[in-house]
Amino acid sequence: MSTTLTLRRPDDWHLHLRDGAMLKGVLPETARHFARAIIMPNLVPPVVKSSDAAAYRDRIMAALPDGMSFEPLMTLYLTEDTDADDVAAAHASGLVKAVKLYPAGATTNSASGVRDFDKVRGVLERMAEIGLPLCVHGEVTDNDIDIFDREAVFIDRVLDPIRRKTPGLRVVMEHITTQDGVEYAASGGDDLGATITTHHLVINRNDILVGGIKPHYYCLPVAKREEHRLALRKAATSGDPTYFLGTDSAPHVDALKEHACGCAGCFTATNTLSILAEVFEQEDALGRLEAFTSLNGPRFYGLPVNEDTITLTKGDPVTYPEKLDTGDGPVTVFDPKMPLHWRVT
Ligand code: DOR
Ligand code: ZN
């Protein structure tokens, strides 16, 4: 049996790096293994204009330790006031690789997101014209919709109508968590892709709620029932180019996770590749890991695949710190609740 696995260097197509001391703390965890990442714009205040994205990119590069290389792929946060000309200029200059749609109130720092989808119609049409992808947080926020149904309802009520009204719009369904998401993504042809996180391949809703509430497994979209986790594993390990890795690694300090109103987010940057190798091995799909981590994403975004490689070696269980110390405080590293045997060497 093979005990080493060489892959083209992976990219992370959905990542939260935050800012300031947290950025400095978490960036090496990703840059150690990943060449590029799509950087989420939900800072406070959000990254709305091209000038915000340029300044944020500079802060990321300034936080990168000497000797590490990493390319942040910047995004803009879509608001009802977004200027289509500014978006088009940011795309033309190569600065911005996607625009992020947060339904207002759906998740962390989404208050400036979109309430009335008709108000962003002009921007979406412009994006379809110029071929700039829209990354979508796919959950409705209606109070009368159960949180476990929010993704499926979003597909019917929001995403499908937007796609019908905007032919040619390239869409990434971010962090899909349901069989419904898996199926809809597969139905969309080359203009539709979907990212899948590491943690949604590992946990279901029982992991959050059975035997005491586990705040470090709480994220949005929330993990669903087991049949959905199995559908995600099947999709991720299928080799189908529709699906690619977006870790949604989302650091929050422990004080804000272990709280009466705990923040959403799992921090997986530190051990993602070891977890993924374990999952793909369990699914007898190690030969398709590279497609998920390193090939399908660049293909969707029309970017070259990375030329260099990483090697994973199988051996004794991997050790990694339980917490990452950042200048803002400790951040708990995602616990996959299984021994991991593949380490990046
Ligand atoms: O769990 C999540 N955390 N989901 C999101 O959509 C946002 C993210 C964050 O920024 O913390
Ligand atoms: Zn996210």
mmCIF file of C-alpha atoms and ligand atoms in Angstrom:
data_model
loop_
_atom_site.group_PDB
_atom_site.id
_atom_site.type_symbol
_atom_site.label_atom_id
_atom_site.label_comp_id
_atom_site.label_asym_id
_atom_site.label_seq_id
_atom_site.Cartn_x
_atom_site.Cartn_y
_atom_site.Cartn_z
ATOM 1 C CA MET A 1 0.000 0.000 0.000
ATOM 2 C CA SER A 2 1.279 3.465 -0.911
ATOM 3 C CA THR A 3 2.423 5.557 2.027
ATOM 4 C CA THR A 4 3.225 8.758 0.205
ATOM 5 C CA LEU A 5 1.016 10.915 -1.917
ATOM 6 C CA THR A 6 2.246 13.834 -4.018
ATOM 7 C CA LEU A 7 -0.248 16.469 -5.095
ATOM 8 C CA ARG A 8 -0.003 19.702 -6.968
ATOM 9 C CA ARG A 9 0.075 22.388 -4.290
ATOM 10 C CA PRO A 10 -3.514 22.978 -3.125
ATOM 11 C CA ASP A 11 -5.512 26.204 -3.040
ATOM 12 C CA ASP A 12 -8.259 27.161 -0.608
ATOM 13 C CA TRP A 13 -11.237 28.597 -2.475
ATOM 14 C CA HIS A 14 -12.910 30.054 0.658
ATOM 15 C CA LEU A 15 -10.899 31.395 3.579
ATOM 16 C CA HIS A 16 -11.306 33.899 6.427
ATOM 17 C CA LEU A 17 -8.030 35.573 7.363
ATOM 18 C CA ARG A 18 -9.477 38.487 9.407
ATOM 19 C CA ASP A 19 -7.145 41.406 10.081
ATOM 20 C CA GLY A 20 -4.548 42.752 12.518
ATOM 21 C CA ALA A 21 -3.208 40.355 15.145
ATOM 22 C CA MET A 22 -5.554 37.548 14.109
ATOM 23 C CA LEU A 23 -4.398 37.789 10.484
ATOM 24 C CA LYS A 24 -0.798 37.585 11.608
ATOM 25 C CA GLY A 25 -1.585 34.536 13.739
ATOM 26 C CA VAL A 26 -3.593 32.503 11.231
ATOM 27 C CA LEU A 27 -1.988 33.357 7.874
ATOM 28 C CA PRO A 28 1.049 31.029 8.269
ATOM 29 C CA GLU A 29 -1.293 28.118 9.005
ATOM 30 C CA THR A 30 -2.703 28.421 5.488
ATOM 31 C CA ALA A 31 0.410 29.670 3.663
ATOM 32 C CA ARG A 32 2.423 26.688 4.921
ATOM 33 C CA HIS A 33 0.508 24.338 2.609
ATOM 34 C CA PHE A 34 -1.665 26.371 0.243
ATOM 35 C CA ALA A 35 -0.467 28.478 -2.688
ATOM 36 C CA ARG A 36 -3.529 30.704 -3.007
ATOM 37 C CA ALA A 37 -6.837 31.358 -1.316
ATOM 38 C CA ILE A 38 -10.035 33.216 -2.070
ATOM 39 C CA ILE A 39 -10.146 35.718 0.787
ATOM 40 C CA MET A 40 -13.520 36.443 2.334
ATOM 41 C CA PRO A 41 -14.377 40.147 2.625
ATOM 42 C CA ASN A 42 -16.517 40.095 5.817
ATOM 43 C CA LEU A 43 -14.256 42.338 7.863
ATOM 44 C CA VAL A 44 -15.614 45.122 10.032
ATOM 45 C CA PRO A 45 -16.112 47.331 8.041
ATOM 46 C CA PRO A 46 -16.422 45.017 5.025
ATOM 47 C CA VAL A 47 -14.209 45.028 1.914
ATOM 48 C CA VAL A 48 -16.670 46.759 -0.407
ATOM 49 C CA LYS A 49 -14.693 48.894 -2.836
ATOM 50 C CA SER A 50 -11.709 48.021 -4.993
ATOM 51 C CA SER A 51 -9.593 50.394 -2.885
ATOM 52 C CA ASP A 52 -10.592 48.404 0.244
ATOM 53 C CA ALA A 53 -9.505 45.176 -1.460
ATOM 54 C CA ALA A 54 -6.163 46.642 -2.536
ATOM 55 C CA ALA A 55 -5.449 47.872 0.993
ATOM 56 C CA TYR A 56 -6.476 44.527 2.521
ATOM 57 C CA ARG A 57 -4.280 42.617 0.072
ATOM 58 C CA ASP A 58 -1.341 44.806 1.129
ATOM 59 C CA ARG A 59 -2.040 44.081 4.818
ATOM 60 C CA ILE A 60 -2.130 40.338 4.079
ATOM 61 C CA MET A 61 1.177 40.465 2.222
ATOM 62 C CA ALA A 62 2.730 42.526 5.026
ATOM 63 C CA ALA A 63 1.622 39.886 7.563
ATOM 64 C CA LEU A 64 3.215 37.012 5.606
ATOM 65 C CA PRO A 65 6.360 35.749 7.378
ATOM 66 C CA ASP A 66 9.636 36.075 5.472
ATOM 67 C CA GLY A 67 10.349 33.060 3.318
ATOM 68 C CA MET A 68 6.708 32.043 2.832
ATOM 69 C CA SER A 69 4.901 32.564 -0.431
ATOM 70 C CA PHE A 70 1.164 32.962 -0.767
ATOM 71 C CA GLU A 71 -1.190 34.684 -3.179
ATOM 72 C CA PRO A 72 -4.388 36.150 -1.748
ATOM 73 C CA LEU A 73 -7.201 36.145 -4.317
ATOM 74 C CA MET A 74 -9.298 39.098 -3.289
ATOM 75 C CA THR A 75 -13.084 39.419 -3.242
ATOM 76 C CA LEU A 76 -15.522 42.300 -2.852
ATOM 77 C CA TYR A 77 -18.472 42.252 -0.465
ATOM 78 C CA LEU A 78 -21.671 42.902 -2.408
ATOM 79 C CA THR A 79 -23.972 45.558 -0.974
ATOM 80 C CA GLU A 80 -27.096 47.170 -2.378
ATOM 81 C CA ASP A 81 -24.918 50.218 -3.128
ATOM 82 C CA THR A 82 -22.070 48.408 -4.907
ATOM 83 C CA ASP A 83 -20.885 50.309 -7.972
ATOM 84 C CA ALA A 84 -20.738 48.066 -11.060
ATOM 85 C CA ASP A 85 -17.993 50.224 -12.642
ATOM 86 C CA ASP A 86 -15.779 49.858 -9.583
ATOM 87 C CA VAL A 87 -16.315 46.067 -9.641
ATOM 88 C CA ALA A 88 -15.484 45.891 -13.352
ATOM 89 C CA ALA A 89 -12.311 47.967 -12.870
ATOM 90 C CA ALA A 90 -11.196 45.764 -9.955
ATOM 91 C CA HIS A 91 -11.708 42.701 -12.150
ATOM 92 C CA ALA A 92 -9.966 44.205 -15.192
ATOM 93 C CA SER A 93 -6.892 45.102 -13.136
ATOM 94 C CA GLY A 94 -6.642 41.495 -11.879
ATOM 95 C CA LEU A 95 -7.090 42.600 -8.252
ATOM 96 C CA VAL A 96 -10.406 40.886 -7.614
ATOM 97 C CA LYS A 97 -11.323 37.309 -8.508
ATOM 98 C CA ALA A 98 -14.907 37.153 -7.211
ATOM 99 C CA VAL A 99 -17.726 39.072 -5.533
ATOM 100 C CA LYS A 100 -19.305 37.677 -2.382
ATOM 101 C CA LEU A 101 -23.050 37.707 -1.783
ATOM 102 C CA TYR A 102 -24.118 37.552 1.850
ATOM 103 C CA PRO A 103 -27.859 37.702 2.422
ATOM 104 C CA ALA A 104 -28.164 40.367 5.152
ATOM 105 C CA GLY A 105 -28.113 38.751 8.572
ATOM 106 C CA ALA A 106 -27.136 35.264 7.352
ATOM 107 C CA THR A 107 -23.814 35.006 9.184
ATOM 108 C CA THR A 108 -20.820 36.757 10.785
ATOM 109 C CA ASN A 109 -20.586 40.419 9.724
ATOM 110 C CA SER A 110 -23.293 40.130 7.095
ATOM 111 C CA ALA A 111 -25.326 43.143 8.243
ATOM 112 C CA SER A 112 -24.256 45.132 5.160
ATOM 113 C CA GLY A 113 -25.304 42.293 2.867
ATOM 114 C CA VAL A 114 -28.211 42.133 0.449
ATOM 115 C CA ARG A 115 -31.871 42.340 1.520
ATOM 116 C CA ASP A 116 -33.504 43.068 -1.829
ATOM 117 C CA PHE A 117 -31.895 40.990 -4.566
ATOM 118 C CA ASP A 118 -33.418 43.188 -7.280
ATOM 119 C CA LYS A 119 -31.170 46.020 -6.066
ATOM 120 C CA VAL A 120 -28.032 44.135 -7.147
ATOM 121 C CA ARG A 121 -29.394 43.107 -10.528
ATOM 122 C CA GLY A 122 -27.262 45.630 -12.443
ATOM 123 C CA VAL A 123 -24.044 44.496 -10.760
ATOM 124 C CA LEU A 124 -24.859 40.826 -11.386
ATOM 125 C CA GLU A 125 -25.562 41.524 -15.056
ATOM 126 C CA ARG A 126 -22.250 43.322 -15.378
ATOM 127 C CA MET A 127 -20.473 40.398 -13.699
ATOM 128 C CA ALA A 128 -22.089 37.981 -16.168
ATOM 129 C CA GLU A 129 -20.845 40.157 -19.039
ATOM 130 C CA ILE A 130 -17.257 40.287 -17.805
ATOM 131 C CA GLY A 131 -17.113 36.710 -16.482
ATOM 132 C CA LEU A 132 -16.507 37.590 -12.814
ATOM 133 C CA PRO A 133 -17.780 34.823 -10.495
ATOM 134 C CA LEU A 134 -20.288 35.399 -7.690
ATOM 135 C CA CYS A 135 -19.582 33.483 -4.480
ATOM 136 C CA VAL A 136 -22.834 32.883 -2.664
ATOM 137 C CA HIS A 137 -23.578 32.284 1.005
ATOM 138 C CA GLY A 138 -26.676 30.241 0.254
ATOM 139 C CA GLU A 139 -29.044 30.601 3.182
ATOM 140 C CA VAL A 140 -32.306 32.487 3.522
ATOM 141 C CA THR A 141 -32.711 34.442 6.729
ATOM 142 C CA ASP A 142 -36.505 34.362 7.100
ATOM 143 C CA ASN A 143 -37.511 33.752 10.701
ATOM 144 C CA ASP A 144 -40.146 31.257 9.687
ATOM 145 C CA ILE A 145 -37.630 29.022 7.890
ATOM 146 C CA ASP A 146 -36.002 26.421 10.099
ATOM 147 C CA ILE A 147 -32.224 26.854 10.209
ATOM 148 C CA PHE A 148 -31.708 23.308 8.895
ATOM 149 C CA ASP A 149 -33.829 24.121 5.799
ATOM 150 C CA ARG A 150 -32.262 27.470 4.957
ATOM 151 C CA GLU A 151 -29.945 26.185 2.225
ATOM 152 C CA ALA A 152 -32.594 24.206 0.340
ATOM 153 C CA VAL A 153 -35.055 27.112 0.513
ATOM 154 C CA PHE A 154 -32.375 29.558 -0.684
ATOM 155 C CA ILE A 155 -31.769 27.445 -3.789
ATOM 156 C CA ASP A 156 -35.474 27.514 -4.701
ATOM 157 C CA ARG A 157 -36.362 31.062 -3.735
ATOM 158 C CA VAL A 158 -33.187 33.034 -4.421
ATOM 159 C CA LEU A 159 -30.416 31.230 -6.269
ATOM 160 C CA ASP A 160 -32.381 29.577 -9.029
ATOM 161 C CA PRO A 161 -34.335 32.777 -9.848
ATOM 162 C CA ILE A 162 -31.087 34.829 -9.915
ATOM 163 C CA ARG A 163 -29.449 32.336 -12.272
ATOM 164 C CA ARG A 164 -32.480 32.243 -14.584
ATOM 165 C CA LYS A 165 -32.611 36.040 -14.756
ATOM 166 C CA THR A 166 -28.840 36.375 -15.285
ATOM 167 C CA PRO A 167 -27.710 33.965 -17.994
ATOM 168 C CA GLY A 168 -23.962 33.546 -18.091
ATOM 169 C CA LEU A 169 -23.464 34.510 -14.434
ATOM 170 C CA ARG A 170 -20.801 32.217 -12.984
ATOM 171 C CA VAL A 171 -21.738 31.173 -9.460
ATOM 172 C CA VAL A 172 -19.942 29.319 -6.680
ATOM 173 C CA MET A 173 -22.306 27.840 -4.124
ATOM 174 C CA GLU A 174 -20.093 28.283 -1.091
ATOM 175 C CA HIS A 175 -19.801 25.649 1.641
ATOM 176 C CA ILE A 176 -22.707 23.474 0.570
ATOM 177 C CA THR A 177 -24.066 21.361 3.414
ATOM 178 C CA THR A 178 -26.944 19.370 1.937
ATOM 179 C CA GLN A 179 -27.831 16.751 -0.630
ATOM 180 C CA ASP A 180 -29.993 19.503 -2.195
ATOM 181 C CA GLY A 181 -26.882 21.650 -2.640
ATOM 182 C CA VAL A 182 -24.920 18.745 -4.112
ATOM 183 C CA GLU A 183 -27.693 18.017 -6.620
ATOM 184 C CA TYR A 184 -28.361 21.618 -7.627
ATOM 185 C CA ALA A 185 -24.641 22.291 -8.163
ATOM 186 C CA ALA A 186 -24.393 19.252 -10.437
ATOM 187 C CA SER A 187 -27.302 20.468 -12.551
ATOM 188 C CA GLY A 188 -25.767 23.814 -13.469
ATOM 189 C CA GLY A 189 -23.176 23.054 -16.113
ATOM 190 C CA ASP A 190 -19.880 24.899 -16.372
ATOM 191 C CA ASP A 191 -21.211 28.147 -14.915
ATOM 192 C CA LEU A 192 -21.959 26.587 -11.534
ATOM 193 C CA GLY A 193 -19.482 25.229 -8.996
ATOM 194 C CA ALA A 194 -19.626 24.431 -5.296
ATOM 195 C CA THR A 195 -17.107 24.505 -2.494
ATOM 196 C CA ILE A 196 -17.172 21.980 0.308
ATOM 197 C CA THR A 197 -15.464 22.535 3.659
ATOM 198 C CA THR A 198 -13.275 20.077 5.483
ATOM 199 C CA HIS A 199 -15.442 20.123 8.597
ATOM 200 C CA HIS A 200 -18.717 19.386 6.807
ATOM 201 C CA LEU A 201 -17.135 16.150 5.550
ATOM 202 C CA VAL A 202 -16.491 15.141 9.162
ATOM 203 C CA ILE A 203 -19.295 16.357 11.433
ATOM 204 C CA ASN A 204 -23.062 16.161 11.406
ATOM 205 C CA ARG A 205 -25.511 18.013 13.661
ATOM 206 C CA ASN A 206 -25.255 15.382 16.391
ATOM 207 C CA ASP A 207 -21.622 16.342 16.858
ATOM 208 C CA ILE A 208 -22.763 19.842 17.786
ATOM 209 C CA LEU A 209 -25.684 18.961 20.001
ATOM 210 C CA VAL A 210 -25.480 15.476 21.535
ATOM 211 C CA GLY A 211 -23.970 15.138 25.009
ATOM 212 C CA GLY A 212 -23.627 18.878 25.614
ATOM 213 C CA ILE A 213 -23.341 21.780 23.201
ATOM 214 C CA LYS A 214 -20.007 21.916 21.338
ATOM 215 C CA PRO A 215 -19.385 25.503 20.286
ATOM 216 C CA HIS A 216 -16.268 24.660 18.275
ATOM 217 C CA TYR A 217 -18.426 22.600 15.904
ATOM 218 C CA TYR A 218 -20.894 25.445 15.368
ATOM 219 C CA CYS A 219 -20.545 27.137 12.008
ATOM 220 C CA LEU A 220 -22.806 28.510 9.304
ATOM 221 C CA PRO A 221 -24.328 26.966 7.368
ATOM 222 C CA VAL A 222 -24.790 24.659 10.358
ATOM 223 C CA ALA A 223 -23.896 20.983 9.868
ATOM 224 C CA LYS A 224 -26.955 18.950 8.884
ATOM 225 C CA ARG A 225 -28.116 15.375 9.469
ATOM 226 C CA GLU A 226 -25.915 12.398 8.602
ATOM 227 C CA GLU A 227 -27.416 11.675 5.170
ATOM 228 C CA HIS A 228 -26.287 15.134 4.053
ATOM 229 C CA ARG A 229 -22.742 14.610 5.343
ATOM 230 C CA LEU A 230 -22.606 11.376 3.352
ATOM 231 C CA ALA A 231 -23.816 13.180 0.217
ATOM 232 C CA LEU A 232 -21.042 15.764 0.660
ATOM 233 C CA ARG A 233 -18.416 13.048 1.067
ATOM 234 C CA LYS A 234 -19.634 11.352 -2.080
ATOM 235 C CA ALA A 235 -19.517 14.617 -4.040
ATOM 236 C CA ALA A 236 -16.108 15.719 -2.760
ATOM 237 C CA THR A 237 -14.480 12.359 -3.435
ATOM 238 C CA SER A 238 -16.160 11.839 -6.824
ATOM 239 C CA GLY A 239 -13.575 13.725 -8.874
ATOM 240 C CA ASP A 240 -16.470 15.675 -10.467
ATOM 241 C CA PRO A 241 -15.029 19.110 -11.371
ATOM 242 C CA THR A 242 -18.136 20.824 -9.963
ATOM 243 C CA TYR A 243 -16.840 20.408 -6.401
ATOM 244 C CA PHE A 244 -13.687 21.867 -4.896
ATOM 245 C CA LEU A 245 -12.174 22.664 -1.535
ATOM 246 C CA GLY A 246 -13.131 25.856 0.254
ATOM 247 C CA THR A 247 -12.223 25.280 3.877
ATOM 248 C CA ASP A 248 -14.192 28.240 5.271
ATOM 249 C CA SER A 249 -11.566 28.136 8.012
ATOM 250 C CA ALA A 250 -13.002 30.878 10.217
ATOM 251 C CA PRO A 251 -11.046 31.760 13.346
ATOM 252 C CA HIS A 252 -12.723 33.242 16.395
ATOM 253 C CA VAL A 253 -10.983 33.479 19.760
ATOM 254 C CA ASP A 254 -12.172 30.931 22.310
ATOM 255 C CA ALA A 255 -13.733 33.635 24.473
ATOM 256 C CA LEU A 256 -16.172 34.409 21.646
ATOM 257 C CA LYS A 257 -16.856 30.763 20.739
ATOM 258 C CA GLU A 258 -17.416 29.593 24.331
ATOM 259 C CA HIS A 259 -20.006 32.270 24.964
ATOM 260 C CA ALA A 260 -23.739 32.637 25.603
ATOM 261 C CA CYS A 261 -24.036 33.820 21.989
ATOM 262 C CA GLY A 262 -21.117 31.975 20.416
ATOM 263 C CA CYS A 263 -19.709 32.950 17.029
ATOM 264 C CA ALA A 264 -20.052 30.664 14.002
ATOM 265 C CA GLY A 265 -16.908 29.199 12.499
ATOM 266 C CA CYS A 266 -14.573 26.200 12.591
ATOM 267 C CA PHE A 267 -10.835 26.826 12.406
ATOM 268 C CA THR A 268 -9.379 24.108 10.180
ATOM 269 C CA ALA A 269 -6.388 25.768 8.503
ATOM 270 C CA THR A 270 -3.893 23.904 10.713
ATOM 271 C CA ASN A 271 -4.959 20.309 10.026
ATOM 272 C CA THR A 272 -7.119 20.473 6.886
ATOM 273 C CA LEU A 273 -4.863 18.461 4.596
ATOM 274 C CA SER A 274 -4.341 15.666 7.123
ATOM 275 C CA ILE A 275 -8.100 15.469 7.668
ATOM 276 C CA LEU A 276 -8.870 15.444 3.952
ATOM 277 C CA ALA A 277 -6.350 12.692 3.253
ATOM 278 C CA GLU A 278 -7.923 10.615 6.026
ATOM 279 C CA VAL A 279 -11.432 11.198 4.650
ATOM 280 C CA PHE A 280 -10.431 10.411 1.070
ATOM 281 C CA GLU A 281 -8.640 7.250 2.232
ATOM 282 C CA GLN A 282 -11.732 6.167 4.158
ATOM 283 C CA GLU A 283 -13.721 6.640 0.936
ATOM 284 C CA ASP A 284 -11.108 4.721 -1.069
ATOM 285 C CA ALA A 285 -10.552 7.858 -3.141
ATOM 286 C CA LEU A 286 -7.009 9.026 -2.375
ATOM 287 C CA GLY A 287 -6.421 9.142 -6.136
ATOM 288 C CA ARG A 288 -9.074 11.864 -6.403
ATOM 289 C CA LEU A 289 -7.816 14.091 -3.579
ATOM 290 C CA GLU A 290 -5.731 16.212 -5.963
ATOM 291 C CA ALA A 291 -8.761 16.987 -8.134
ATOM 292 C CA PHE A 292 -10.620 18.309 -5.079
ATOM 293 C CA THR A 293 -7.755 20.290 -3.526
ATOM 294 C CA SER A 294 -5.701 21.405 -6.501
ATOM 295 C CA LEU A 295 -7.330 21.011 -9.936
ATOM 296 C CA ASN A 296 -11.091 21.665 -9.904
ATOM 297 C CA GLY A 297 -10.879 25.108 -8.287
ATOM 298 C CA PRO A 298 -8.400 26.650 -10.748
ATOM 299 C CA ARG A 299 -10.413 25.166 -13.570
ATOM 300 C CA PHE A 300 -13.595 26.903 -12.376
ATOM 301 C CA TYR A 301 -11.817 30.219 -11.818
ATOM 302 C CA GLY A 302 -9.908 30.003 -15.117
ATOM 303 C CA LEU A 303 -6.543 30.156 -13.342
ATOM 304 C CA PRO A 304 -3.481 27.975 -13.944
ATOM 305 C CA VAL A 305 -2.938 25.040 -11.613
ATOM 306 C CA ASN A 306 0.051 25.361 -9.308
ATOM 307 C CA GLU A 307 3.319 24.043 -10.694
ATOM 308 C CA ASP A 308 4.881 22.959 -7.411
ATOM 309 C CA THR A 309 3.769 20.019 -5.294
ATOM 310 C CA ILE A 310 3.319 18.902 -1.712
ATOM 311 C CA THR A 311 3.858 15.391 -0.419
ATOM 312 C CA LEU A 312 1.771 13.684 2.231
ATOM 313 C CA THR A 313 3.264 10.741 4.092
ATOM 314 C CA LYS A 314 1.317 8.138 6.044
ATOM 315 C CA GLY A 315 2.620 7.110 9.449
ATOM 316 C CA ASP A 316 1.990 7.326 13.170
ATOM 317 C CA PRO A 317 -0.865 9.606 14.230
ATOM 318 C CA VAL A 318 -0.145 13.240 13.468
ATOM 319 C CA THR A 319 0.111 15.653 16.367
ATOM 320 C CA TYR A 320 -0.908 19.268 16.076
ATOM 321 C CA PRO A 321 -1.645 21.912 18.705
ATOM 322 C CA GLU A 322 -5.088 21.930 20.275
ATOM 323 C CA LYS A 323 -5.030 25.715 20.146
ATOM 324 C CA LEU A 324 -3.297 28.336 18.065
ATOM 325 C CA ASP A 325 -2.067 31.297 20.086
ATOM 326 C CA THR A 326 -2.758 34.558 18.324
ATOM 327 C CA GLY A 327 -2.210 38.124 19.465
ATOM 328 C CA ASP A 328 -5.979 38.305 19.988
ATOM 329 C CA GLY A 329 -6.103 35.161 22.159
ATOM 330 C CA PRO A 330 -6.253 31.385 21.683
ATOM 331 C CA VAL A 331 -8.160 29.862 18.770
ATOM 332 C CA THR A 332 -9.186 26.211 19.054
ATOM 333 C CA VAL A 333 -8.091 24.036 16.151
ATOM 334 C CA PHE A 334 -10.869 21.844 14.716
ATOM 335 C CA ASP A 335 -10.921 18.408 16.362
ATOM 336 C CA PRO A 336 -11.878 15.740 13.797
ATOM 337 C CA LYS A 337 -12.342 13.194 16.609
ATOM 338 C CA MET A 338 -10.287 10.574 14.785
ATOM 339 C CA PRO A 339 -6.580 9.891 14.553
ATOM 340 C CA LEU A 340 -4.987 11.414 11.445
ATOM 341 C CA HIS A 341 -2.195 9.504 9.755
ATOM 342 C CA TRP A 342 -1.210 11.696 6.804
ATOM 343 C CA ARG A 343 1.228 14.524 7.413
ATOM 344 C CA VAL A 344 2.513 17.067 4.943
ATOM 345 C CA THR A 345 6.246 16.406 4.685
HETATM 346 O O1 DOR B 1 -19.182 29.614 10.154
HETATM 347 C C1 DOR B 1 -19.007 30.638 9.516
HETATM 348 N N1 DOR B 1 -18.108 31.567 9.888
HETATM 349 N N2 DOR B 1 -19.757 30.847 8.437
HETATM 350 C C2 DOR B 1 -19.721 32.002 7.762
HETATM 351 O O2 DOR B 1 -20.458 32.138 6.827
HETATM 352 C C3 DOR B 1 -18.875 33.122 8.229
HETATM 353 C C4 DOR B 1 -17.762 32.640 9.033
HETATM 354 C C5 DOR B 1 -17.064 33.739 9.795
HETATM 355 O O3 DOR B 1 -16.758 34.763 9.207
HETATM 356 O O4 DOR B 1 -16.840 33.576 10.991
HETATM 357 ZN ZN ZN B 2 -17.039 31.724 5.092
#
